[in-house]
Short mmCIF file of C-alpha atoms in Angstrom, two decimals:
data_model
loop_
_atom_site.label_atom_id
_atom_site.label_comp_id
_atom_site.label_asym_id
_atom_site.label_seq_id
_atom_site.Cartn_x
_atom_site.Cartn_y
_atom_site.Cartn_z
CA MET A 1 57.22 96.11 22.18
CA THR A 2 54.89 96.35 25.16
CA SER A 3 53.99 92.99 26.71
CA GLU A 4 50.32 92.04 26.83
CA ARG A 5 50.57 91.84 30.62
CA ALA A 6 52.54 94.94 31.46
CA PHE A 7 52.07 98.47 32.67
CA THR A 8 54.39 101.45 32.73
CA LEU A 9 55.78 102.56 36.08
CA ASP A 10 57.73 105.82 35.97
CA ASP A 11 58.62 105.22 32.31
CA THR A 12 59.73 101.61 32.84
CA GLU A 13 57.72 98.57 31.82
CA VAL A 14 56.57 96.26 34.62
CA GLU A 15 55.11 92.85 33.82
CA PHE A 16 52.43 91.34 36.02
CA GLU A 17 50.63 88.07 36.67
CA PRO A 18 46.83 87.79 36.59
CA GLY A 19 45.43 88.98 39.92
CA ASP A 20 48.44 91.12 40.78
CA SER A 21 47.95 94.53 42.31
CA LEU A 22 50.15 97.38 41.13
CA LEU A 23 52.17 97.08 44.35
CA THR A 24 52.61 93.30 44.10
CA ALA A 25 53.75 93.50 40.49
CA ALA A 26 56.10 96.42 41.16
CA LEU A 27 57.76 94.71 44.14
CA ALA A 28 58.11 91.46 42.18
CA SER A 29 60.02 93.45 39.56
CA ASP A 30 62.26 95.06 42.23
CA ARG A 31 60.53 98.38 41.75
CA TYR A 32 59.84 99.84 45.20
CA ILE A 33 56.68 101.77 45.99
CA PRO A 34 56.55 103.09 49.61
CA HIS A 35 53.91 101.26 51.66
CA LEU A 36 53.10 100.42 55.30
CA CYS A 37 49.83 98.51 55.76
CA ALA A 38 50.27 96.18 52.77
CA HIS A 39 51.88 92.79 53.42
CA PRO A 40 52.48 90.03 50.88
CA ASP A 41 50.91 87.37 53.16
CA PHE A 42 47.64 89.22 53.73
CA SER A 43 44.90 90.75 51.63
CA PRO A 44 45.37 94.51 51.19
CA HIS A 45 42.83 97.07 52.41
CA GLY A 46 44.50 100.34 51.41
CA SER A 47 44.16 102.06 54.77
CA CYS A 48 47.47 103.90 55.16
CA ARG A 49 47.43 105.33 51.59
CA VAL A 50 51.24 105.66 51.60
CA CYS A 51 51.42 103.52 48.42
CA LEU A 52 49.49 106.23 46.59
CA VAL A 53 50.37 106.38 42.88
CA GLU A 54 49.03 108.26 39.89
CA VAL A 55 47.12 105.85 37.65
CA ASP A 56 46.34 107.35 34.25
CA GLY A 57 46.00 110.76 35.89
CA HIS A 58 44.02 109.63 38.96
CA ASN A 59 45.44 108.97 42.44
CA ARG A 60 44.96 105.39 43.65
CA PRO A 61 46.52 103.16 46.32
CA ALA A 62 48.86 100.72 44.55
CA CYS A 63 48.03 97.88 46.96
CA THR A 64 44.32 97.69 46.11
CA THR A 65 44.45 98.67 42.43
CA ALA A 66 44.49 95.68 40.07
CA ALA A 67 47.20 95.79 37.42
CA GLN A 68 45.82 96.21 33.92
CA PRO A 69 47.64 96.09 30.59
CA GLY A 70 48.76 99.46 29.28
CA MET A 71 48.28 101.43 32.50
CA THR A 72 50.54 104.43 32.98
CA ILE A 73 51.65 104.66 36.61
CA ARG A 74 53.66 107.46 38.11
CA SER A 75 55.04 106.95 41.60
CA ASP A 76 58.32 108.76 42.20
CA ILE A 77 57.10 112.21 41.22
CA GLU A 78 57.01 115.29 43.42
CA PRO A 79 53.18 115.74 43.66
CA ILE A 80 52.82 112.12 44.84
CA ASN A 81 55.77 112.36 47.22
CA VAL A 82 54.33 115.58 48.69
CA MET A 83 51.10 113.72 49.48
CA ARG A 84 53.04 110.78 50.93
CA ARG A 85 54.94 113.16 53.20
CA GLN A 86 51.64 114.67 54.35
CA LEU A 87 50.22 111.21 55.06
CA LEU A 88 53.31 110.32 57.09
CA GLN A 89 53.13 113.63 58.97
CA LEU A 90 49.51 112.87 59.84
CA LEU A 91 50.47 109.40 61.09
CA PHE A 92 53.17 110.99 63.23
CA VAL A 93 51.01 113.67 64.85
CA GLU A 94 48.08 111.31 65.46
CA GLY A 95 50.28 109.05 67.61
CA ASN A 96 53.14 109.60 70.01
CA HIS A 97 56.37 108.75 68.21
CA PHE A 98 59.45 109.30 70.35
CA CYS A 99 62.05 107.92 67.95
CA PRO A 100 65.14 108.69 70.11
CA SER A 101 63.94 106.38 72.90
CA CYS A 102 61.96 103.81 70.88
CA GLU A 103 63.02 100.15 71.00
CA GLN A 104 62.12 99.75 67.33
CA SER A 105 64.14 102.74 66.12
CA GLY A 106 66.38 101.72 63.23
CA GLN A 107 64.16 98.86 62.16
CA CYS A 108 60.82 100.67 62.13
CA GLN A 109 59.07 100.74 58.78
CA LEU A 110 57.34 104.05 59.52
CA GLN A 111 60.65 105.70 60.37
CA ALA A 112 62.42 104.15 57.37
CA THR A 113 59.62 105.28 55.06
CA VAL A 114 59.91 108.79 56.46
CA TYR A 115 63.60 108.80 55.54
CA THR A 116 62.97 107.49 52.05
CA VAL A 117 60.11 109.86 51.26
CA GLY A 118 62.04 112.80 52.73
CA MET A 119 59.83 114.01 55.59
CA THR A 120 61.87 116.18 57.96
CA ASP A 121 59.24 117.81 60.18
CA LEU A 122 55.74 117.27 61.59
CA HIS A 123 54.12 120.27 59.87
CA TYR A 124 50.85 119.65 61.77
CA PRO A 125 50.39 120.22 65.53
CA PRO A 126 50.92 117.00 67.50
CA LEU A 127 47.61 115.73 68.89
CA GLY A 128 49.35 113.93 71.77
CA PRO A 129 46.70 111.26 72.37
CA ARG A 130 46.71 109.41 75.68
CA ARG A 131 46.81 105.70 75.00
CA GLU A 132 47.03 102.84 77.45
CA LEU A 133 50.33 100.98 77.81
CA ASP A 134 49.77 97.26 78.42
CA ALA A 135 52.54 95.40 80.27
CA SER A 136 50.28 92.63 81.58
CA HIS A 137 51.78 89.87 79.41
CA PRO A 138 54.88 88.12 80.82
CA ASP A 139 56.84 88.28 77.53
CA LEU A 140 55.23 90.98 75.42
CA LEU A 141 54.50 94.69 75.74
CA LEU A 142 51.83 96.73 73.96
CA ASP A 143 52.85 100.36 73.45
CA ARG A 144 49.80 101.81 71.71
CA ASP A 145 51.43 105.25 71.34
CA ARG A 146 53.08 104.06 68.14
CA CYS A 147 50.08 102.37 66.51
CA ILE A 148 49.32 103.45 62.94
CA GLY A 149 46.17 101.31 62.64
CA CYS A 150 47.53 99.09 59.86
CA GLU A 151 45.66 96.04 61.23
CA LEU A 152 48.47 93.63 60.35
CA CYS A 153 48.43 92.21 63.90
CA VAL A 154 44.65 91.83 63.64
CA LYS A 155 45.01 89.82 60.44
CA ALA A 156 47.99 87.77 61.66
CA SER A 157 46.23 86.85 64.89
CA SER A 158 43.00 85.82 63.21
CA GLU A 159 44.17 84.39 59.86
CA VAL A 160 47.48 82.73 60.86
CA ASP A 161 47.42 82.24 64.64
CA GLN A 162 43.65 81.56 64.71
CA LYS A 163 43.43 83.38 68.05
CA HIS A 164 41.52 86.58 67.15
CA ILE A 165 43.31 88.55 69.87
CA PHE A 166 43.41 92.02 68.31
CA SER A 167 40.96 94.46 66.82
CA LEU A 168 40.70 98.19 66.23
CA GLY A 169 38.15 100.06 68.31
CA GLY A 170 36.92 103.66 68.23
CA ARG A 171 36.62 106.11 65.35
CA GLY A 172 38.90 108.53 63.53
CA THR A 173 41.80 109.83 65.61
CA HIS A 174 40.38 107.97 68.63
CA THR A 175 40.95 104.60 66.95
CA GLN A 176 42.95 102.31 69.22
CA LEU A 177 44.22 98.77 69.24
CA ILE A 178 42.04 96.70 71.56
CA VAL A 179 42.57 93.22 72.99
CA ASN A 180 39.89 90.56 72.89
CA SER A 181 39.76 89.79 76.61
CA GLU A 182 37.61 90.69 79.58
CA HIS A 183 39.71 93.68 80.68
CA ASN A 184 41.40 94.55 77.36
CA GLN A 185 44.67 93.11 78.69
CA LEU A 186 47.16 91.10 76.65
CA GLY A 187 48.09 89.06 79.73
CA GLU A 188 44.58 87.60 79.74
CA THR A 189 45.01 86.08 76.26
CA ASP A 190 46.83 82.96 75.09
CA MET A 191 49.23 84.97 72.91
CA THR A 192 52.78 83.58 72.83
CA PRO A 193 56.06 85.07 71.56
CA ASP A 194 56.13 82.69 68.59
CA ASP A 195 52.74 83.87 67.31
CA ARG A 196 52.89 85.53 63.91
CA ALA A 197 51.13 88.54 65.43
CA ALA A 198 54.08 89.07 67.78
CA HIS A 199 56.39 89.69 64.82
CA ILE A 200 54.27 91.51 62.26
CA CYS A 201 54.05 95.08 63.67
CA PRO A 202 55.69 97.52 61.21
CA VAL A 203 56.27 100.01 64.04
CA GLY A 204 56.95 99.44 67.74
CA VAL A 205 53.58 98.57 69.26
CA ILE A 206 54.05 94.85 69.93
CA LEU A 207 57.42 94.42 71.60
CA PHE A 208 59.33 91.71 73.40
CA LYS A 209 60.09 92.69 76.96
CA THR A 210 63.72 91.59 76.73
CA GLY A 211 66.43 91.81 74.10
CA ASN A 212 65.66 95.34 72.96
CA TYR A 213 68.37 97.85 71.97
CA ALA A 214 70.67 94.90 71.17
CA GLN A 215 71.78 96.36 67.84
CA PRO A 216 74.08 99.37 68.18
CA THR A 217 73.15 102.50 66.26
CA GLY A 218 74.75 102.25 62.85
CA GLN A 219 74.24 98.48 62.61
CA ARG A 220 70.45 98.39 62.71
CA LEU A 221 68.37 97.27 59.76
CA TYR A 222 67.74 100.62 58.09
CA ASP A 223 70.86 102.47 59.29
CA GLN A 224 72.91 101.75 56.19
CA GLN A 225 70.39 101.02 53.48
CA PRO A 226 67.00 102.57 52.78
CA ILE A 227 63.79 100.58 52.98
CA SER A 228 63.49 100.99 49.22
CA ALA A 229 66.60 98.81 48.84
CA ILE A 230 65.95 96.10 51.43
CA GLY A 231 62.17 96.06 51.63
CA ASN A 232 59.64 96.25 54.44
CA HIS A 233 59.63 92.81 55.98
CA ARG A 234 63.25 91.94 56.75
CA ALA A 235 62.66 93.15 60.32
CA GLU A 236 60.22 90.29 60.90
CA ASP A 237 63.15 87.88 60.55
CA VAL A 238 65.35 89.95 62.85
CA ASP A 239 62.58 90.42 65.40
CA LEU A 240 62.83 86.92 66.92
CA PRO A 241 62.19 86.34 70.60
CA PRO A 242 65.38 86.27 72.65
CA THR A 243 66.83 82.88 73.51
CA PRO A 244 66.09 82.05 77.17
CA MET B 1 63.02 126.86 52.07
CA THR B 2 62.63 129.85 49.78
CA ASP B 3 63.95 133.38 49.31
CA ILE B 4 67.59 132.60 49.99
CA THR B 5 70.36 134.46 48.22
CA PRO B 6 74.04 133.49 48.31
CA ILE B 7 76.12 135.27 50.94
CA ASN B 8 79.61 136.49 50.04
CA ARG B 9 80.62 137.89 53.44
CA LYS B 10 81.17 136.13 56.73
CA LEU B 11 78.01 134.43 57.98
CA ARG B 12 76.75 135.36 61.42
CA ILE B 13 75.49 132.32 63.29
CA ALA B 14 73.63 132.29 66.60
CA THR B 15 72.80 129.16 68.56
CA CYS B 16 70.79 128.33 71.66
CA SER B 17 69.51 125.33 73.54
CA LEU B 18 65.94 125.44 74.88
CA ALA B 19 64.35 122.21 76.23
CA GLY B 20 67.26 120.16 74.96
CA CYS B 21 70.31 118.41 76.35
CA PHE B 22 73.09 120.24 74.45
CA GLY B 23 73.70 117.02 72.52
CA CYS B 24 73.06 118.86 69.25
CA HIS B 25 75.67 121.47 70.17
CA MET B 26 78.08 118.65 70.96
CA SER B 27 77.37 117.11 67.56
CA PHE B 28 78.01 120.49 65.92
CA LEU B 29 81.44 120.52 67.57
CA ASP B 30 82.02 117.06 66.10
CA ILE B 31 82.90 118.78 62.83
CA ASP B 32 86.40 118.56 64.38
CA GLU B 33 89.13 120.24 62.32
CA ARG B 34 86.54 121.63 59.90
CA ILE B 35 85.85 124.24 62.55
CA GLN B 36 88.93 126.06 61.18
CA ALA B 37 87.37 126.29 57.74
CA LEU B 38 84.11 127.33 59.37
CA ALA B 39 85.91 130.14 61.19
CA GLU B 40 87.00 131.46 57.78
CA ILE B 41 83.44 131.80 56.53
CA ALA B 42 81.39 132.32 59.68
CA LYS B 43 81.36 134.23 62.93
CA PHE B 44 79.40 133.26 66.01
CA ASP B 45 76.94 135.71 67.49
CA ARG B 46 75.03 134.79 70.66
CA SER B 47 75.76 131.19 71.51
CA PRO B 48 76.62 129.01 74.51
CA LEU B 49 79.84 128.34 72.58
CA THR B 50 80.87 131.99 72.84
CA ASP B 51 78.95 133.13 75.93
CA HIS B 52 77.82 136.30 74.10
CA GLY B 53 74.72 137.67 75.78
CA ASP B 54 73.19 139.90 73.10
CA LEU B 55 71.71 138.67 69.86
CA GLY B 56 72.46 140.77 66.76
CA GLN B 57 71.16 140.41 63.23
CA CYS B 58 72.16 136.91 62.12
CA ASP B 59 72.09 134.88 58.95
CA ILE B 60 71.45 131.56 60.69
CA GLY B 61 69.81 130.78 64.02
CA LEU B 62 70.37 127.22 65.21
CA VAL B 63 67.78 126.38 67.85
CA GLU B 64 68.15 123.14 69.78
CA GLY B 65 65.37 121.80 72.00
CA GLY B 66 61.64 122.32 72.15
CA LEU B 67 59.58 124.76 74.22
CA CYS B 68 58.99 123.82 77.86
CA ASN B 69 58.82 127.19 79.65
CA GLU B 70 58.13 130.91 79.15
CA ASP B 71 61.82 131.72 78.88
CA ASN B 72 62.11 129.29 75.94
CA VAL B 73 59.26 131.09 74.19
CA GLN B 74 60.87 134.52 74.65
CA THR B 75 64.26 133.29 73.45
CA LEU B 76 62.72 131.63 70.40
CA SER B 77 60.72 134.76 69.53
CA LEU B 78 63.94 136.81 69.72
CA PHE B 79 65.79 134.32 67.51
CA ARG B 80 62.97 134.44 64.97
CA ARG B 81 63.13 138.24 64.84
CA GLN B 82 66.91 138.39 64.52
CA CYS B 83 67.75 135.39 62.32
CA ARG B 84 67.15 135.29 58.58
CA VAL B 85 67.19 131.49 58.42
CA LEU B 86 65.84 129.81 61.55
CA VAL B 87 66.75 126.15 61.87
CA ALA B 88 65.02 123.65 64.18
CA VAL B 89 67.98 121.52 65.20
CA GLY B 90 67.37 117.98 66.43
CA ALA B 91 64.47 115.79 67.45
CA CYS B 92 63.36 117.97 70.39
CA ALA B 93 63.16 121.15 68.29
CA VAL B 94 61.42 119.33 65.43
CA THR B 95 58.94 117.14 67.36
CA GLY B 96 59.27 118.00 71.07
CA GLY B 97 61.41 114.89 71.51
CA VAL B 98 62.02 113.06 74.76
CA PRO B 99 61.01 116.05 76.98
CA ALA B 100 57.57 115.88 75.34
CA MET B 101 57.06 112.49 76.98
CA ARG B 102 55.85 114.52 79.96
CA ASN B 103 52.86 115.53 77.85
CA HIS B 104 51.23 112.27 78.88
CA TYR B 105 50.82 113.75 82.35
CA SER B 106 49.50 117.01 83.75
CA LEU B 107 52.01 119.61 84.88
CA THR B 108 50.85 119.10 88.48
CA GLU B 109 51.45 115.35 88.21
CA CYS B 110 54.97 115.98 86.83
CA LEU B 111 55.87 118.42 89.62
CA GLN B 112 54.41 116.16 92.30
CA GLU B 113 56.39 113.21 91.01
CA SER B 114 59.66 115.17 90.67
CA PHE B 115 59.63 117.22 93.84
CA ILE B 116 57.17 115.68 96.31
CA ASN B 117 56.57 111.95 95.81
CA GLY B 118 59.61 110.90 93.76
CA VAL B 119 62.09 108.30 94.97
CA GLY B 120 64.92 109.89 96.99
CA VAL B 121 63.30 113.32 97.36
CA ASP B 122 64.64 115.11 100.44
CA ASP B 123 62.76 118.13 101.89
CA PRO B 124 59.83 117.83 99.45
CA GLN B 125 58.66 121.18 98.02
CA ILE B 126 57.89 122.48 94.56
CA PRO B 127 60.43 125.20 93.62
CA ASN B 128 58.79 128.60 93.32
CA ASP B 129 61.65 131.09 93.17
CA PRO B 130 60.47 134.05 91.04
CA GLU B 131 63.62 133.77 88.92
CA LEU B 132 62.58 130.35 87.70
CA PRO B 133 60.69 130.55 84.38
CA ARG B 134 57.13 129.26 84.53
CA LEU B 135 56.61 125.91 82.85
CA LEU B 136 54.29 125.47 79.86
CA ASP B 137 51.45 122.96 80.18
CA LYS B 138 53.01 120.86 77.40
CA VAL B 139 56.41 120.59 75.75
CA ARG B 140 55.98 121.75 72.17
CA PRO B 141 58.02 121.71 68.95
CA LEU B 142 59.28 125.07 67.64
CA GLN B 143 56.86 125.01 64.69
CA GLU B 144 53.94 125.55 67.10
CA TRP B 145 55.20 129.03 67.99
CA ILE B 146 57.15 130.41 65.03
CA LYS B 147 57.83 129.70 61.36
CA VAL B 148 60.73 127.30 60.99
CA ASP B 149 62.74 127.65 57.77
CA ILE B 150 64.71 124.39 57.91
CA SER B 151 64.17 121.30 60.05
CA MET B 152 67.17 119.15 60.82
CA PRO B 153 65.94 116.00 62.57
CA GLY B 154 68.16 113.62 64.51
CA CYS B 155 69.14 112.90 68.09
CA PRO B 156 71.50 114.48 67.43
CA PRO B 157 71.82 115.43 63.76
CA PRO B 158 75.28 114.27 62.60
CA ALA B 159 78.14 116.77 62.26
CA GLU B 160 77.98 116.38 58.47
CA ALA B 161 74.43 117.75 58.51
CA PHE B 162 75.66 120.98 60.15
CA VAL B 163 78.39 121.34 57.50
CA GLU B 164 75.87 120.79 54.71
CA LEU B 165 73.40 123.23 56.31
CA ILE B 166 75.89 126.09 56.61
CA THR B 167 77.39 125.44 53.18
CA ALA B 168 73.92 125.40 51.61
CA VAL B 169 72.78 128.64 53.26
CA ARG B 170 76.02 130.32 52.17
CA GLU B 171 75.48 129.13 48.61
CA GLY B 172 71.82 130.15 48.65
CA ARG B 173 70.35 126.69 48.17
CA THR B 174 68.17 124.25 50.11
CA PRO B 175 70.31 121.82 52.14
CA ASP B 176 70.58 118.34 50.67
CA PHE B 177 70.65 116.03 53.67
CA THR B 178 71.77 112.61 52.40
CA TYR B 179 70.38 109.33 53.79
CA SER B 180 73.07 109.05 56.47
CA MET B 181 72.24 112.60 57.65
CA ARG B 182 68.47 111.97 57.87
CA HIS B 183 67.62 110.35 61.18
CA PHE B 184 64.83 110.76 63.69
CA ASP B 185 66.91 109.16 66.45
#
């Protein structure tokens, strides 16, 4: 018998608590829905659209759609996965993602999601934007080439760290991560390596200047198991600043 | 990938490396002793592994590396014409890869840095021998010039991915690259 607080996700019943989104309820029931900009500690805003699901025949982001009794959700179906692959391809071509040389490779949520959803090529022409690299901070590096505009660092810096260091500036494909300082330089801020914002990036924009490439290929977070099995946020625990 | 029929004769395979590092070819050779079984079902056409110069009609064209000069473009166009299934092999062929990091700079800036102002440059001059192919303004993935039938990401793709690719084409099906074969690095 169907529970009063349950919906159907790919033919399986998922129970939810009042106030849950589809994504929150699914993850709490160990049912993975691919996502990038959603984080359990912050309010969702549905910007990356990777958590797209079919809700009673309509496409909706799972992170901003409230769970309702009796909903029929389809997630792991080819039409939805095709759209997810297209969204990931667009994220790839709008930035500069050089996976073979990236410090975050192997524990990058974008890369791991690409593997899980089955994207193998770019499909679209790379836009190759020119974005400023910021090495002004003594401990941290900003490589904007990899930014997917998820705003998790913006939220972490303002809501947890109370420092309001980051924001997104510009429009459309010209959107860039900007720093709240006189010259848009991270070194001018009071950001420290133990700030939440220093650990929240799902890709490789906010990096520590030392301790990278410490994990050999094959032993990195997503080398053995897909993100659907171990989740999105394990890397935040791994991504600790190196011991002096 | 569509329009593939099983092949009951020996496959003809051609390979080349454009703006790549030959790492993908090295990974292909990592199939180790399975190369004997491969020799039973396939024959190499033009390839750096055989040193054949001419490219005949082939079942599979394995193209490593992206496009960085005019010679790359001509070679890729020839491979597209002659190969029934054209495969973009590795990160550089699929996305441009590490060579595409020069796209952040103008071609003039790259040449100046490499041959005029770079550290340790002796007798600074930009090479201009007519035999040298002219460089493209940007390094580009194969898909920007021709239709790619199968993309095999990875830096390099593992040996198992090559085995699965060739087996799949022979059997007339789309390759099923498992999780351990799907890597962008």
